[in-house]
Every structure is written in structure tokens, then in C-alpha cells.
Tab-separated table of C-alpha atoms in Angstrom:
chain	number	residue	atom	x	y	z
A	1	GLY	CA	0.000	0.000	0.000
A	2	ASP	CA	0.926	3.665	0.063
A	3	SER	CA	3.525	4.251	2.747
A	4	VAL	CA	6.720	6.000	3.730
A	5	THR	CA	9.726	4.534	5.500
A	6	GLN	CA	12.144	6.678	7.436
A	7	MET	CA	15.296	5.912	9.302
A	8	GLU	CA	15.096	4.992	12.930
A	9	GLY	CA	16.531	7.246	15.556
A	10	PRO	CA	17.587	8.731	17.669
A	11	VAL	CA	20.011	10.727	15.599
A	12	THR	CA	22.526	12.374	17.899
A	13	LEU	CA	24.637	15.250	16.564
A	14	SER	CA	26.783	18.053	17.832
A	15	GLU	CA	25.828	21.619	17.042
A	16	GLU	CA	26.825	22.737	13.521
A	17	ALA	CA	26.994	19.145	12.227
A	18	PHE	CA	25.397	18.110	8.940
A	19	LEU	CA	22.051	16.361	9.171
A	20	THR	CA	20.469	13.755	6.917
A	21	ILE	CA	17.278	11.901	7.766
A	22	ASN	CA	16.351	9.333	5.145
A	23	CYS	CA	12.823	8.857	3.834
A	24	THR	CA	11.621	6.636	1.022
A	25	TYR	CA	8.102	6.206	-0.299
A	26	THR	CA	6.277	3.445	-2.128
A	27	ALA	CA	6.104	4.280	-5.807
A	28	THR	CA	2.339	4.297	-6.327
A	29	GLY	CA	1.507	7.358	-8.338
A	30	TYR	CA	3.208	10.689	-7.771
A	31	PRO	CA	2.234	11.705	-4.267
A	32	SER	CA	2.904	15.026	-2.658
A	33	LEU	CA	5.559	14.584	0.023
A	34	PHE	CA	5.966	16.396	3.326
A	35	TRP	CA	8.267	16.754	6.288
A	36	TYR	CA	6.692	17.662	9.605
A	37	VAL	CA	8.455	18.516	12.855
A	38	GLN	CA	7.192	17.969	16.394
A	39	TYR	CA	8.825	19.894	19.224
A	40	PRO	CA	8.434	18.577	22.781
A	41	GLY	CA	4.920	18.977	24.119
A	42	GLU	CA	3.513	20.289	20.860
A	43	GLY	CA	1.613	19.096	17.820
A	44	LEU	CA	3.145	18.638	14.391
A	45	GLN	CA	4.144	21.585	12.233
A	46	LEU	CA	4.683	21.511	8.500
A	47	LEU	CA	8.396	21.965	7.799
A	48	LEU	CA	8.469	21.682	4.012
A	49	LYS	CA	6.784	19.989	1.087
A	50	ALA	CA	7.252	19.009	-2.554
A	51	THR	CA	4.488	18.226	-4.984
A	52	LYS	CA	6.272	16.719	-7.998
A	53	ALA	CA	9.483	15.051	-9.075
A	54	ASP	CA	12.660	17.171	-8.782
A	55	ASP	CA	10.895	19.743	-6.605
A	56	LYS	CA	12.973	20.967	-3.699
A	57	GLY	CA	11.198	21.993	-0.530
A	58	SER	CA	13.058	24.263	1.873
A	59	ASN	CA	12.425	26.065	5.144
A	60	LYS	CA	14.503	27.233	8.131
A	61	GLY	CA	17.693	25.877	6.543
A	62	PHE	CA	16.194	22.430	5.953
A	63	GLU	CA	15.899	21.021	2.430
A	64	ALA	CA	14.473	17.926	0.788
A	65	THR	CA	14.388	16.985	-2.894
A	66	TYR	CA	11.665	14.804	-4.423
A	67	ARG	CA	13.612	12.088	-6.261
A	68	LYS	CA	11.446	9.865	-8.397
A	69	GLU	CA	14.293	7.619	-9.554
A	70	THR	CA	15.141	6.581	-5.997
A	71	THR	CA	11.639	7.173	-4.520
A	72	SER	CA	13.261	9.259	-1.816
A	73	PHE	CA	12.699	12.547	0.001
A	74	HIS	CA	15.640	12.822	2.389
A	75	LEU	CA	15.733	15.734	4.828
A	76	GLU	CA	19.027	17.653	5.089
A	77	LYS	CA	20.422	20.621	6.968
A	78	GLY	CA	23.918	21.912	6.655
A	79	SER	CA	24.425	23.060	10.243
A	80	VAL	CA	22.068	21.963	13.000
A	81	GLN	CA	21.351	23.925	16.148
A	82	VAL	CA	20.315	22.793	19.607
A	83	SER	CA	16.891	24.278	18.878
A	84	ASP	CA	16.438	21.759	16.025
A	85	SER	CA	16.105	18.953	18.567
A	86	ALA	CA	12.701	17.472	17.833
A	87	VAL	CA	10.982	14.540	16.157
A	88	TYR	CA	10.792	14.655	12.361
A	89	PHE	CA	8.100	12.878	10.345
A	90	CYS	CA	8.055	12.129	6.645
A	91	ALA	CA	4.551	11.898	5.127
A	92	ARG	CA	2.685	11.340	1.886
A	93	TYR	CA	-0.873	11.309	0.681
A	94	THR	CA	-2.429	7.986	-0.226
A	95	GLY	CA	-4.643	7.385	-3.221
A	96	PHE	CA	-7.605	7.896	-0.901
A	97	GLN	CA	-6.495	11.399	0.060
A	98	LYS	CA	-5.342	10.453	3.524
A	99	LEU	CA	-1.988	11.542	4.899
A	100	VAL	CA	0.220	8.699	6.140
A	101	PHE	CA	3.274	9.286	8.287
A	102	GLY	CA	6.554	7.527	8.802
A	103	THR	CA	7.417	6.323	12.280
A	104	GLY	CA	9.283	9.496	13.175
A	105	THR	CA	12.985	10.157	13.781
A	106	ARG	CA	14.110	11.841	16.970
A	107	LEU	CA	16.971	14.319	16.550
A	108	LEU	CA	19.086	15.274	19.549
A	109	VAL	CA	21.566	18.119	19.095
A	110	SER	CA	24.091	18.797	21.824
A	111	PRO	CA	26.006	22.056	22.302
B	1	GLU	CA	-0.227	31.330	16.525
B	2	ALA	CA	-2.604	28.385	16.722
B	3	ASP	CA	-5.569	28.286	14.389
B	4	ILE	CA	-6.618	24.873	15.629
B	5	TYR	CA	-7.344	24.420	19.309
B	6	GLN	CA	-7.545	21.317	21.416
B	7	THR	CA	-8.798	21.096	24.979
B	8	PRO	CA	-7.885	19.920	27.471
B	9	ARG	CA	-4.102	19.697	27.020
B	10	TYR	CA	-3.816	17.076	29.729
B	11	LEU	CA	-6.472	14.799	31.198
B	12	VAL	CA	-6.196	12.133	33.866
B	13	ILE	CA	-9.357	10.148	34.359
B	14	GLY	CA	-10.507	6.909	35.924
B	15	THR	CA	-11.569	3.781	34.115
B	16	GLY	CA	-15.173	3.741	32.934
B	17	LYS	CA	-15.613	7.491	32.667
B	18	LYS	CA	-17.029	9.132	29.574
B	19	ILE	CA	-14.816	11.817	28.076
B	20	THR	CA	-14.932	14.217	25.167
B	21	LEU	CA	-11.826	15.734	23.631
B	22	GLU	CA	-12.539	19.045	21.973
B	23	CYS	CA	-11.081	20.312	18.694
B	24	SER	CA	-11.941	23.558	16.955
B	25	GLN	CA	-10.416	25.356	13.985
B	26	THR	CA	-10.926	28.886	12.736
B	27	MET	CA	-9.623	28.426	9.198
B	28	GLY	CA	-12.854	27.254	7.601
B	29	HIS	CA	-11.270	23.953	6.602
B	30	ASP	CA	-13.577	21.235	5.400
B	31	LYS	CA	-11.354	18.274	6.230
B	32	MET	CA	-10.595	17.356	9.821
B	33	TYR	CA	-8.731	14.412	11.339
B	34	TRP	CA	-7.962	12.700	14.621
B	35	TYR	CA	-4.644	10.919	15.049
B	36	GLN	CA	-3.562	8.795	17.993
B	37	GLN	CA	0.118	9.013	18.803
B	38	ASP	CA	1.603	6.189	20.814
B	39	PRO	CA	4.609	6.547	23.145
B	40	GLY	CA	6.874	5.346	20.358
B	41	MET	CA	5.819	8.461	18.416
B	42	GLU	CA	4.006	6.644	15.594
B	43	LEU	CA	0.842	8.361	14.353
B	44	HIS	CA	-2.324	6.433	13.571
B	45	LEU	CA	-5.352	7.934	11.827
B	46	ILE	CA	-8.455	7.012	13.826
B	47	HIS	CA	-11.169	9.296	12.397
B	48	TYR	CA	-11.614	11.847	9.657
B	49	SER	CA	-14.283	14.045	8.162
B	50	TYR	CA	-14.689	15.666	4.777
B	51	GLY	CA	-17.276	18.153	5.963
B	52	VAL	CA	-20.396	18.682	8.029
B	53	ASN	CA	-22.260	15.432	8.755
B	54	SER	CA	-19.405	13.409	7.228
B	55	THR	CA	-17.361	11.081	9.453
B	56	GLU	CA	-15.220	8.081	8.571
B	57	LYS	CA	-13.167	5.594	10.532
B	58	GLY	CA	-9.460	5.709	9.978
B	59	ASP	CA	-6.816	3.037	9.569
B	60	LEU	CA	-6.552	2.143	13.247
B	61	SER	CA	-9.581	0.659	14.913
B	62	SER	CA	-10.716	2.835	17.776
B	63	GLU	CA	-13.496	2.604	20.337
B	64	SER	CA	-13.962	6.331	20.139
B	65	THR	CA	-16.627	8.169	18.138
B	66	VAL	CA	-16.688	11.575	16.482
B	67	SER	CA	-19.260	14.045	15.237
B	68	ARG	CA	-19.158	16.948	12.789
B	69	ILE	CA	-22.201	19.135	13.268
B	70	ARG	CA	-20.361	22.389	12.534
B	71	THR	CA	-17.475	22.985	10.153
B	72	GLU	CA	-15.213	24.329	12.869
B	73	HIS	CA	-15.835	21.681	15.522
B	74	PHE	CA	-14.793	17.986	15.544
B	75	PRO	CA	-15.047	16.464	19.039
B	76	LEU	CA	-13.937	12.934	19.892
B	77	THR	CA	-15.783	10.939	22.544
B	78	LEU	CA	-14.874	7.852	24.541
B	79	GLU	CA	-17.983	6.385	26.158
B	80	SER	CA	-16.041	4.323	28.691
B	81	ALA	CA	-12.366	5.070	29.102
B	82	ARG	CA	-9.895	2.237	29.668
B	83	PRO	CA	-6.146	2.209	30.456
B	84	SER	CA	-5.514	1.045	26.876
B	85	HIS	CA	-6.829	4.450	25.715
B	86	THR	CA	-3.913	6.204	27.375
B	87	SER	CA	-2.215	8.088	24.562
B	88	GLN	CA	-1.756	11.463	22.931
B	89	TYR	CA	-4.578	12.530	20.618
B	90	LEU	CA	-3.842	15.020	17.849
B	91	CYS	CA	-6.473	16.884	15.876
B	92	ALA	CA	-5.727	18.300	12.436
B	93	SER	CA	-7.456	20.086	9.592
B	94	SER	CA	-6.773	20.822	5.930
B	95	ASP	CA	-8.231	22.815	3.091
B	96	GLY	CA	-8.518	19.603	1.163
B	97	VAL	CA	-11.533	20.458	-0.929
B	98	ARG	CA	-10.206	23.557	-2.671
B	99	VAL	CA	-6.550	22.445	-2.648
B	100	ILE	CA	-5.652	18.856	-3.461
B	101	ASN	CA	-2.887	17.383	-1.277
B	102	SER	CA	-2.855	20.411	0.995
B	103	PRO	CA	-0.832	20.139	4.216
B	104	LEU	CA	-2.416	19.402	7.561
B	105	HIS	CA	-2.526	21.909	10.392
B	106	PHE	CA	-2.263	20.312	13.823
B	107	GLY	CA	-3.398	21.294	17.267
B	108	ASN	CA	-1.105	20.867	20.258
B	109	GLY	CA	-2.752	17.635	21.274
B	110	THR	CA	-4.474	16.183	24.330
B	111	ARG	CA	-2.466	13.827	26.474
B	112	LEU	CA	-4.914	11.377	28.019
B	113	THR	CA	-4.090	9.110	30.930
B	114	VAL	CA	-6.659	6.577	32.096
B	115	THR	CA	-5.981	5.103	35.516
């Protein structure tokens, strides 16, 4: 079925390190793809999105490129900050117009 | 600035009690959703609605029920709470009728503990 798979965490980095969180999707159709972020004690917030192949979503220094050939939408940031510590979710729409999420990846950034 | 509001933020209640989790949005969105988030962070869709008087069950079976009498309001009710209902419940909405594949806007969630 329609799903996304993202890398397990936690991902532990030092401040200013490079971040990659992997996400792949099942290749049924050409779904819109999203990254959401959840800070402690809060709901999810949209971080970025891409609606078609080769689109690059970006926000707050984070980027992700919709790659049809590898069915991937990896999240990257060149220099993480302590304030980026959160849980990150990859998501896609299914053919029935429901949003499905990956299992979430916790990022811990230390000073 | 939250445009989707959930109350209460935290609720501790005894087994067998009836509870209603409130969710309201001020964006005029037609689509609304309830997700259950387990301690391992995974999100499960338990109910959704495409508009007034429309409700559907989600992918995860739930003993809860929902109603959609007004566009802005999408409450979730548990008739008889059990410890297995302990979880975080997240409400969301989207402008999914006018904009295909539009992103979801989430409330801050209700953390429910049933003792």
C-alpha cells in the first residue's frame, strides 16, 4: 500500500553538524511529500513539502528533494542547532487522500 | 499562533468514565482528522471528516466516536475510558476540498491518561 519509511533514531549530533534523515516512499503514483516537525509537548508543524518530481522543498535551513528515480525525500540541513532537537516525520498522501506518516525520527543536538 | 485548538491539554481520568476531547479550527477547513500518537511516536489515523455530517473511521480501529455538526468543531468521545486508551490525541485540519494534497494543520494535542 501507500507508505513512507524513514530511518530509525535517535540521531545524535553536535551543534553545527550536517544532518540527513532518510525517507523513502512506495512508488504508487506521484504523491505530494511532506516533512513535519514535532517539538516537545507540541503538535506537528509543516516543515516543508514538494508536490512533484525534482521539486525541492526548503524552510529554516532544511531542504528535501523529491527524487522519483530513488523514490526518496531525504531531509538535510547543513548546520544543525540545539533548537532543532525534535521529532521529524516524513509523510505522503495515499490514493484515498489520507496523509500517512513515517514512524518518526528523533533528533538530539548537543552544544 | 494556533488556528486549531484542542482542549484539554492534559487529562487524567478513571476507568469507565465518559470523556470528550474538543477540537476547533478557525480556518474554515472542510477536512478534519484525529490521530492517535503512541509513546513510540508513531501516528495512527483514527477518524476523519470531509465536511459537516461526514465522518469516517481511519486506519486504526478505535473505540472512540466523532461528530461533525459544525465545520469548525470535531469532538472525539470515549464512552467508557480504559487504560488502553492512554495516549496522545492530535487533531488536524486541511483545506482539502479547494486544494488537493494540501498540508495538515495540527493542534497541540491532548495527552490522556486513564488510571
